[in-house]
Every structure is written in C-alpha cells, then in structure tokens.
Short mmCIF file of C-alpha atoms in Angstrom, two decimals:
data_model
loop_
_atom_site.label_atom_id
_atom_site.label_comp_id
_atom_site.label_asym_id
_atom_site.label_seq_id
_atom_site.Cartn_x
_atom_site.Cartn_y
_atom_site.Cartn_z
CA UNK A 1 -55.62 86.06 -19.72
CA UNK A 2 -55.07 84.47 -23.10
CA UNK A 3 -51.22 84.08 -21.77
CA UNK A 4 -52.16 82.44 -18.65
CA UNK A 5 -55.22 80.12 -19.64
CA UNK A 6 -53.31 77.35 -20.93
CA UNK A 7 -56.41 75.67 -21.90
CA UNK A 8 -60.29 75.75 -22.12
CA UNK A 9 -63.04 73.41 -23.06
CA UNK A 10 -66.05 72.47 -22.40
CA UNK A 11 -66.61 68.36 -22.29
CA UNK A 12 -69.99 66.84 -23.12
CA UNK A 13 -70.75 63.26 -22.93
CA UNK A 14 -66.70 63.02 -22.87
CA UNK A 15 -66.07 64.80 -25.95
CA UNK A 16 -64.53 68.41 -26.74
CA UNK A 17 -66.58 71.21 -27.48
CA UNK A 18 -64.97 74.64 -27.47
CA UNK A 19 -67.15 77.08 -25.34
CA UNK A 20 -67.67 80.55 -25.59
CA UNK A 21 -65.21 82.72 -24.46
CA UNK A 22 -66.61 84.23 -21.61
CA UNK A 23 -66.60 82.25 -18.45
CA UNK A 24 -69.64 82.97 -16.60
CA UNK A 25 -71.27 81.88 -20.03
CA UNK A 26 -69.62 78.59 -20.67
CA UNK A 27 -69.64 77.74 -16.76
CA UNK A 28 -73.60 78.10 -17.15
CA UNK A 29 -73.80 76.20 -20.68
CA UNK A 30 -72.13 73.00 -18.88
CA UNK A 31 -74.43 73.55 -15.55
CA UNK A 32 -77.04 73.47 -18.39
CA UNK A 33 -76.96 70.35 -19.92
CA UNK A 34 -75.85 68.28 -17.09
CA UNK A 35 -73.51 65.92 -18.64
CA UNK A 36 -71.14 68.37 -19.22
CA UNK A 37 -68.29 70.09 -17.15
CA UNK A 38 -65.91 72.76 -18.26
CA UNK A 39 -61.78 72.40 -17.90
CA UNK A 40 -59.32 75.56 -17.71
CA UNK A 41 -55.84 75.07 -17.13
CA UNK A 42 -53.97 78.40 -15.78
CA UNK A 43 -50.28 78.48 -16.16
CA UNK A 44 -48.59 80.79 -12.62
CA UNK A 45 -51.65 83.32 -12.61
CA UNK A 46 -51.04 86.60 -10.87
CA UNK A 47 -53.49 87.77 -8.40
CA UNK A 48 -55.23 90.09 -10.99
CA UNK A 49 -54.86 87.01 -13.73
CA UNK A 50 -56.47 84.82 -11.35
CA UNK A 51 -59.54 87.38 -9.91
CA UNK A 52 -61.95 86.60 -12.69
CA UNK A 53 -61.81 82.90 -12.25
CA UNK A 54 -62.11 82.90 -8.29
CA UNK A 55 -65.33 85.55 -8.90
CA UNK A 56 -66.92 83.40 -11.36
CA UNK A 57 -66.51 80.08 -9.60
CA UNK A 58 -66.61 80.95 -6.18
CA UNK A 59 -63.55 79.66 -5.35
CA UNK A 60 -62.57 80.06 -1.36
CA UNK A 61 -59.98 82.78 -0.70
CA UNK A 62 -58.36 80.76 1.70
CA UNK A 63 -57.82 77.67 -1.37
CA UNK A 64 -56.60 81.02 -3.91
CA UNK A 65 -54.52 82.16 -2.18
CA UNK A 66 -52.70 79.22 -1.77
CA UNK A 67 -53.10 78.46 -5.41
CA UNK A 68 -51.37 81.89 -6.52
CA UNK A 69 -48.30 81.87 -3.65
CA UNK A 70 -47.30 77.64 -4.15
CA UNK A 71 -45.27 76.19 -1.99
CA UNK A 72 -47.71 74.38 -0.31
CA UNK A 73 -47.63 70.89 0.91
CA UNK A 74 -49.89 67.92 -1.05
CA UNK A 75 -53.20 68.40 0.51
CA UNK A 76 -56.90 67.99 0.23
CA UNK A 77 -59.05 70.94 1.53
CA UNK A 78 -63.16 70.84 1.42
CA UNK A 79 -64.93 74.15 0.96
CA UNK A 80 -68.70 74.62 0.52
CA UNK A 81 -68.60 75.45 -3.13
CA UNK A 82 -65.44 73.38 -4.53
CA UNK A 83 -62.63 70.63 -3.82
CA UNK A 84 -59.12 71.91 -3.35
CA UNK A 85 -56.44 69.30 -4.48
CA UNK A 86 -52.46 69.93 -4.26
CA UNK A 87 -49.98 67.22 -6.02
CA UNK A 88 -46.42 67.88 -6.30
CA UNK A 89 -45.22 66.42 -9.48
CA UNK A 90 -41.24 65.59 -9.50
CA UNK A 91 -39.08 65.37 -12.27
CA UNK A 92 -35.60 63.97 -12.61
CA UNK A 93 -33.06 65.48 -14.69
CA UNK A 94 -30.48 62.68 -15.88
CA UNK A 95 -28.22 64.90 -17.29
CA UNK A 96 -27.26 66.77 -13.90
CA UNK A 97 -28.92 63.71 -11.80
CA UNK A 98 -31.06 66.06 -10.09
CA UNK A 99 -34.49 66.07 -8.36
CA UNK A 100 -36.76 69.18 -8.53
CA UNK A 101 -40.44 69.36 -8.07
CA UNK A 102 -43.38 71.57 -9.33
CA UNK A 103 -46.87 72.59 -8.03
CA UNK A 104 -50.15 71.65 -9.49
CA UNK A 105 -53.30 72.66 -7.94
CA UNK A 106 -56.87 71.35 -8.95
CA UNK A 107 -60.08 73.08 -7.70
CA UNK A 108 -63.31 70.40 -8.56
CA UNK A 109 -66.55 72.18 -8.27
CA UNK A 110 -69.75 71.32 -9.57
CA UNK A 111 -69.11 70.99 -13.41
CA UNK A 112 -66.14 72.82 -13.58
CA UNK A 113 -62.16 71.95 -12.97
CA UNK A 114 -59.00 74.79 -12.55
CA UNK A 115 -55.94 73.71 -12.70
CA UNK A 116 -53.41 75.80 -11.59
CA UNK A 117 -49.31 74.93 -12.55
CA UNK A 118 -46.29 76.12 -11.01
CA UNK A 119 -42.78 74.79 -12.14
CA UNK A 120 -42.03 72.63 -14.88
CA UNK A 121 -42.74 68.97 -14.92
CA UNK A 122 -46.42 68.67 -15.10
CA UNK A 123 -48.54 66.03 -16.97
CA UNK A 124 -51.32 68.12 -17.54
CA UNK A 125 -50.77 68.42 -21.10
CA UNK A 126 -50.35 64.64 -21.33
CA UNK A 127 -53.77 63.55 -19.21
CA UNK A 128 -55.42 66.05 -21.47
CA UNK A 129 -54.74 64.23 -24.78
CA UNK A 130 -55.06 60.89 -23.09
CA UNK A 131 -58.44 61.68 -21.42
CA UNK A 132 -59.93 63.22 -25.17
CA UNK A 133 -58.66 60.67 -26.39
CA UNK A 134 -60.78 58.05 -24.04
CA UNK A 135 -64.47 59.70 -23.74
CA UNK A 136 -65.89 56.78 -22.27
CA UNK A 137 -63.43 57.84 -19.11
CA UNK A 138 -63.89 61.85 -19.68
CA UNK A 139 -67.88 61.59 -19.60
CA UNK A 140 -67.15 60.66 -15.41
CA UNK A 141 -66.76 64.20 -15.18
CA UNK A 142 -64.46 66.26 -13.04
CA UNK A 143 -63.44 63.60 -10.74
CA UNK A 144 -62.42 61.39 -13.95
CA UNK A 145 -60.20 64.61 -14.19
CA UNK A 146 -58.38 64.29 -10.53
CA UNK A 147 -58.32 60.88 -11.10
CA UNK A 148 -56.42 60.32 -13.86
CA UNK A 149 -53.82 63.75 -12.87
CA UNK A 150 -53.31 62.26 -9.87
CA UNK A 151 -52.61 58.87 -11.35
CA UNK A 152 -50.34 60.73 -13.82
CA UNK A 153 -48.08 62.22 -11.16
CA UNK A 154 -48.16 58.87 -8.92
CA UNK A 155 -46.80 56.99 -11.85
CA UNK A 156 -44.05 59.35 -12.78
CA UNK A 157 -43.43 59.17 -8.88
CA UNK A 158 -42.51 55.15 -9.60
CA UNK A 159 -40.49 55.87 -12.70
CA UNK A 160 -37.98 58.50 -10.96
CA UNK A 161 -37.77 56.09 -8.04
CA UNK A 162 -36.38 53.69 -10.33
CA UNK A 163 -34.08 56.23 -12.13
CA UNK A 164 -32.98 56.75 -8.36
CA UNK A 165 -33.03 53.15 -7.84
CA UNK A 166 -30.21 52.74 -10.81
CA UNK A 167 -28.06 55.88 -9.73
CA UNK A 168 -27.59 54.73 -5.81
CA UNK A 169 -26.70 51.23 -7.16
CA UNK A 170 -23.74 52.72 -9.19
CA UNK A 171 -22.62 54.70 -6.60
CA UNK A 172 -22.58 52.16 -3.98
CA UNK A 173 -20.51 50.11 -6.80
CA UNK A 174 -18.54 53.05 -6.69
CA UNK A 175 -18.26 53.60 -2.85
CA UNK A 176 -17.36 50.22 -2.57
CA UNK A 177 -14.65 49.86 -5.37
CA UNK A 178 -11.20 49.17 -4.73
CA UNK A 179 -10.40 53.03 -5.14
CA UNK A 180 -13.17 53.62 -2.38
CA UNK A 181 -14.46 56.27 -4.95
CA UNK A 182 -11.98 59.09 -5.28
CA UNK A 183 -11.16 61.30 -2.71
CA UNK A 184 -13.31 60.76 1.08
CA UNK A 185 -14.38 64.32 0.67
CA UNK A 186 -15.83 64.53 -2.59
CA UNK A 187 -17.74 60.72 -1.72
CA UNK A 188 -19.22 62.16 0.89
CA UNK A 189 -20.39 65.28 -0.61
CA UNK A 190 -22.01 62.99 -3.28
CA UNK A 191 -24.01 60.79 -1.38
CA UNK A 192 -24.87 64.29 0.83
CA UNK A 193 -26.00 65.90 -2.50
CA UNK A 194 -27.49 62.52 -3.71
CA UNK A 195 -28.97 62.20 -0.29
CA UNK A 196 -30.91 65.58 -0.05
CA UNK A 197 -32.52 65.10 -4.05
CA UNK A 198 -34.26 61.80 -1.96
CA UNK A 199 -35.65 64.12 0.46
CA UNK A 200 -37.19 66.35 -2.31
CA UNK A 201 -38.76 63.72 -3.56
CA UNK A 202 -40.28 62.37 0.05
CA UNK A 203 -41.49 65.89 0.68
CA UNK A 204 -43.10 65.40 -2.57
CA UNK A 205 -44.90 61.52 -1.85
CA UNK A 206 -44.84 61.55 1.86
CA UNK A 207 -47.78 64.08 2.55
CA UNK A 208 -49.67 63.03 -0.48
CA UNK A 209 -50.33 59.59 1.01
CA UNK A 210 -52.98 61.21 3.57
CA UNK A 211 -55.03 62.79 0.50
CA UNK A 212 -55.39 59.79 -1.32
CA UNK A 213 -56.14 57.52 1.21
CA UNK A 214 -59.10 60.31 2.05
CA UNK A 215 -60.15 59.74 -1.60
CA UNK A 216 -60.11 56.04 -1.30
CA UNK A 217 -62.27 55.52 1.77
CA UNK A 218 -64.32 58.29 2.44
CA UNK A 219 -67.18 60.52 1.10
CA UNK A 220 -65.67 63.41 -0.60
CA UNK A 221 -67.85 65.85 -1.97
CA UNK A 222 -67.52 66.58 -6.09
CA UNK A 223 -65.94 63.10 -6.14
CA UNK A 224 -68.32 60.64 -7.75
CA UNK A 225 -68.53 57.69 -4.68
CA UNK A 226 -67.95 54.67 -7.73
CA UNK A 227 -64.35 56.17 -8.21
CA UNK A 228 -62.92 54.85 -4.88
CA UNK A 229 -61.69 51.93 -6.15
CA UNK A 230 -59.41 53.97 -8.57
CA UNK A 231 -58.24 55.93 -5.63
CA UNK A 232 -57.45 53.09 -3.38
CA UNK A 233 -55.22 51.98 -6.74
CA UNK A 234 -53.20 55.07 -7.00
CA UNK A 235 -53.03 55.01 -3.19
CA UNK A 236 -51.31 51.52 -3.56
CA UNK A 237 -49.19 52.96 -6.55
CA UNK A 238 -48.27 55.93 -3.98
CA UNK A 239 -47.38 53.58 -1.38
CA UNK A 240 -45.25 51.48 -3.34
CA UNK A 241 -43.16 54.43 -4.33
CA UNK A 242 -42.67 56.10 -1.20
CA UNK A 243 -41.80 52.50 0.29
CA UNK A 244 -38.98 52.38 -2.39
CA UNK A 245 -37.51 55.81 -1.69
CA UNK A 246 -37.57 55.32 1.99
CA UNK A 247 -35.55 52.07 1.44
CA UNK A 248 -33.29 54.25 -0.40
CA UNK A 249 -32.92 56.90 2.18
CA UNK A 250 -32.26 53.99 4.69
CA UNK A 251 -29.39 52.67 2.17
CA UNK A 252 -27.91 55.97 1.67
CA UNK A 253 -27.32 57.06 5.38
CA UNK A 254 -25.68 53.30 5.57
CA UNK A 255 -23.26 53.82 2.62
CA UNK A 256 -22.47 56.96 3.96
CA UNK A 257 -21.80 55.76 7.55
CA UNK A 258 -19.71 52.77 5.95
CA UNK A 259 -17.93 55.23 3.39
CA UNK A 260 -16.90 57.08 7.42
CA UNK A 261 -15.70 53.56 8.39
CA UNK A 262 -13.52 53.01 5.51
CA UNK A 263 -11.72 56.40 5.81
CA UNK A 264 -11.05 55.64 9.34
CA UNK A 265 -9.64 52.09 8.47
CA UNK A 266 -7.25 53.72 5.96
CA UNK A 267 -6.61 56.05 8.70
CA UNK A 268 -5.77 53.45 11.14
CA UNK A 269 -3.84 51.56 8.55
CA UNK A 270 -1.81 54.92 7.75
CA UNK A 271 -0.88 55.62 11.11
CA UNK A 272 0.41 52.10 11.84
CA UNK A 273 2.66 52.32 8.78
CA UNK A 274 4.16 55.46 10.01
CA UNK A 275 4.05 54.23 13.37
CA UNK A 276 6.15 51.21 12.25
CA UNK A 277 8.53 52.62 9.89
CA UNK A 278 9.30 55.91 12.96
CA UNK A 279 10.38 52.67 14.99
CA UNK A 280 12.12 51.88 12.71
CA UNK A 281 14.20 54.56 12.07
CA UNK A 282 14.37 55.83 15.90
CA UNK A 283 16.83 52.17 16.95
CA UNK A 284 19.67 53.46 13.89
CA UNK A 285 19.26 56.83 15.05
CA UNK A 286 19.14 56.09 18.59
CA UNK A 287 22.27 53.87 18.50
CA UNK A 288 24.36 56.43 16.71
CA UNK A 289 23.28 59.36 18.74
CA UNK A 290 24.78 57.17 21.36
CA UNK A 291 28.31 56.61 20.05
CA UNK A 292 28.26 59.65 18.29
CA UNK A 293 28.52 61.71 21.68
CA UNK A 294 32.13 63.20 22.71
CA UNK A 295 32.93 60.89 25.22
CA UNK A 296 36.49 59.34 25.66
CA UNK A 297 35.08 55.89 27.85
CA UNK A 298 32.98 54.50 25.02
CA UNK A 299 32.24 50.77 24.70
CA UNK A 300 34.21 48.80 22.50
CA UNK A 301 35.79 52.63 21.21
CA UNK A 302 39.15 51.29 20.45
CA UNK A 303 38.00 47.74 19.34
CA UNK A 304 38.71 47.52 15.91
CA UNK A 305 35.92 46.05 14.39
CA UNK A 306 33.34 48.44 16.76
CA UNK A 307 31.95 50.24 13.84
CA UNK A 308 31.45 47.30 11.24
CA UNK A 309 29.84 45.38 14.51
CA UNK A 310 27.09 48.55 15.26
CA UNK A 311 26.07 48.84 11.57
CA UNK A 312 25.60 45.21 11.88
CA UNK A 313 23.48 45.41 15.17
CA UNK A 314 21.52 48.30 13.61
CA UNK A 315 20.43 46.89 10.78
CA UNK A 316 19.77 43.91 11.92
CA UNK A 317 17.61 45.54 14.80
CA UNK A 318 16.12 47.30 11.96
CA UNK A 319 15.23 44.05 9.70
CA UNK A 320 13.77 42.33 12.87
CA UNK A 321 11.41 45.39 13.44
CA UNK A 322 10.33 44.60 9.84
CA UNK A 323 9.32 41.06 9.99
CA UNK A 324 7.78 41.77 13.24
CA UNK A 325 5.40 44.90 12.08
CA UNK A 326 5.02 42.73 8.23
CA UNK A 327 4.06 39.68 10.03
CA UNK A 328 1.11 41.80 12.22
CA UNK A 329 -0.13 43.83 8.86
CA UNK A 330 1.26 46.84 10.40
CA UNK A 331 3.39 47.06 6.75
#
C-alpha cells in the first residue's frame, strides 16, 4: 500500500497533521473533531490495493470499479455514502507536438477525499502544496479539495489550447506558403495527425462541461452550497476553452479542405501545360507524318523550296500555339 498511497494527511482547521497509519483510525479522528477531513491520494491501485480503502469508506462498487479500470468519460455520479468525480487532465508534449490525456478520479465523502490517478499529467501534487500552503482555503473541507483540482485541470485545459492555438497558426502559415508545404501527402497527413490530438483534447473538455455546470447550479451533496460561485467560475473557464478548441477543429477541417483545393489547382494547372505543349508537338509531327509517307503525288514534292517552306509553316504553327496557350495562362 505504501507504493500506491501517494499521499495521506489529515487537515484540521486547514493545516497538516499526519494521522495514524491505520485508516479506519484516522477516518474516525477527522469524523471526531469536525473541522477536520482526511486526504489520500492512490497512484493506479489494483483491485486488492484498492479493497481496504473501498471497505473502510464505503465507497459504491459501481464508482470502484470504475476508479480501478479508467477509461471513463468526465462525470459526476451521487451515491448514498460519497461523491464520485472524473476529470481528464491533458497534457501537451511540445517536443513531439502531441496531445495525451490521463485519469483522475475523486471520491468526496463526509470528511474524507480519494483520489485516484491514472496516466501522467496530473496536478495533484501541485493543488496539494498550493492548498497547504493557503489554510484559510483548505479549512472549506473536501469540496475546497474538488474545487481547486478541478480548477487545476480547467486551467491547464486553457494553456494547451493556446499551445494548440500557436501550432495551427504555423501550420496554416505553412499550408499557405508559396511551397504549399512540402509534398500534398505528407500536408495532409499533418493536419490529419494534428487534427485527431484536437479531438483528444474535446473528448477530454466536452463531457466535463455537464459536471460542472451540475456543481454550479444545483444541490450536490458533500459539496458545501457557498462554493457555487467557484464552480460557475471554472464552468466559465471550461467553456472558454472548449469554445477555443472547437474554433480550432472548425479551422482545421477548412485548411484541410483548402490544402484539397490547392492540389487540384496545381493539378488543373499541370494538365493544361501538358495539354498545351502535346498540341504543340502533335501539328510538327502531324505535318511530317504527312509528307513523310511513300507517295509519288505529293504537294509541292518537286518544288524546290518545299522543305525550307514546311519547316517554316511548322514552326510557325508551333509559335502561334504558344502565344495563344501563354496569352490564356495555359503556359
């Protein structure tokens, strides 16, 4: 267990105390004084790692279960013992410009928090420090707790939009570039790739918008009723964000659709160029297919300056076509 439990405190009045180390023991110590709450955070328990927590808090076994497997959308479930809370924290790699997300599950009870992280990327460590660091917030209890995590991830949720913001305007600059961005196939499978880390990131925000919103206007049980107001502001901050990546997606599918219409311009353009310059060569070649036939009734065949006279009429033909296809754009 010592590998798994990240972290455990008790927090009276808003300050650390370390409690015993049995659980049952330091749950009832915080019950006790009632101005304290205890905090363990759990780092990808197993079932077995897990089974003393969920038997000493009463946690549902619908709300474990979907602590221990992850991949579970943003949510907020009610249970008649404790508050089941998933966020979906996303982190942005700008070395390899990549999007991946993590898990992070909070079960609120009645003086008691679990947290519960999959993946990498999550501010618990961070709100921790921050919180101890701010008792006058910390003595709120456990809702101070979901507050301020959920504020956490909402806020990193603006900053990667903007890191997103910054990548999609240099590749449109890109896109849009004389050189049309390198070669039509690997453009496209950019702004595909690009295209599917924005995705992540709405499968991240979208659903959480629903949960928040909850916490902002209604009466949730374990949530103290005066922290609304804090909700409703990360449910703004949420909003904000997922408006911005949504604007994104929206600009993506049109660079990609005018990236299409470029390639088939260039197209067009290629084919008229070797549509002109085949006409081109077809009146030379046609003309001296003609006279160059084993006939002995030829037109002007024994005229002496015949031959000088069709080179003349070819290329002229020829320099006509020219002027004709450069004055269109066809060349």
């Amino acid at each position: 267990m010592r590998a798994v439990i990240v972290d455990c405190a008790i927090y009276r009045e808003g300050r650390r105390t370390e409690g015993p180390g049995d659980l049952s023991e330091a749950l009832a110590q915080a019950r006790a004084s009632g101005d304290a709450f205890l905090w363990i955070g759990m780092y990808e328990p197993t079932e077995e790692e897990f089974d003393l927590v969920k038997q000493e808090f009463g946690l549902h076994l619908l709300a474990v279960e979907d602590a221990l497997r992850a991949h579970q959308r943003p949510k907020l479930e009610v249970y008649d013992d404790s508050l089941f809370v998933v966020l979906k924290p996303v982190v942005y790699d700008q070395e390899s410009d990549k999007v991946t997300t993590g898990e992070l599950m909070l079960f609120i009870g009645d003086s008691f928090v679990v947290t519960v992280r999959h993946g990498e990327g999550s501010p618990l460590a961070d709100v921790r420090k921050r919180l101890e660091a701010e008792p006058h917030v910390l003595r709120h209890g456990p809702t101070a707790v979901l507050y301020a995590v959920s504020d956490a991830v909402v806020d990193h949720y603006m900053e990667v939009a903007e890191e997103l913001q910054t990548d999609l305007e240099e590749m449109e600059a890109d896109v849009f570039s004389p050189t049309g961005g390198g070669p039509a196939r690997a453009t496209a499978a950019r702004i595909y790739v690009f295209k599917r880390q924005v995705l992540e990131f709405r499968r991240a925000a979208g659903p959480l918008g629903v949960p928040m919103t909850r916490l902002a206007s209604a009466e949730v049980p374990f949530v103290h009723e005066h922290s609304r107001p804090f909700f409703r502001d990360v449910s703004d901050h949420l909003t904000r964000a997922y408006e911005q990546v949504e604007g994104l997606d929206r600009l993506l599918s049109d660079i990609l659709a005018a990236h299409l219409a470029q390639q088939s311009v260039r197209q067009n353009d290629d084919m008229r160029k070797i549509s002109a310059w085949a006409a081109m060569a077809a009146v030379p070649t046609m003309v001296a297919g003609i006279y160059g036939m084993n006939f002995d009734h030829m037109p002007e065949l024994r005229w002496v300056w015949a031959y000088p006279a069709v080179l003349v009429l070819m290329a002229g033909t020829v320099y006509g076509l020219y002027r004709l296809f450069k004055r269109r754009g066809w060349l």
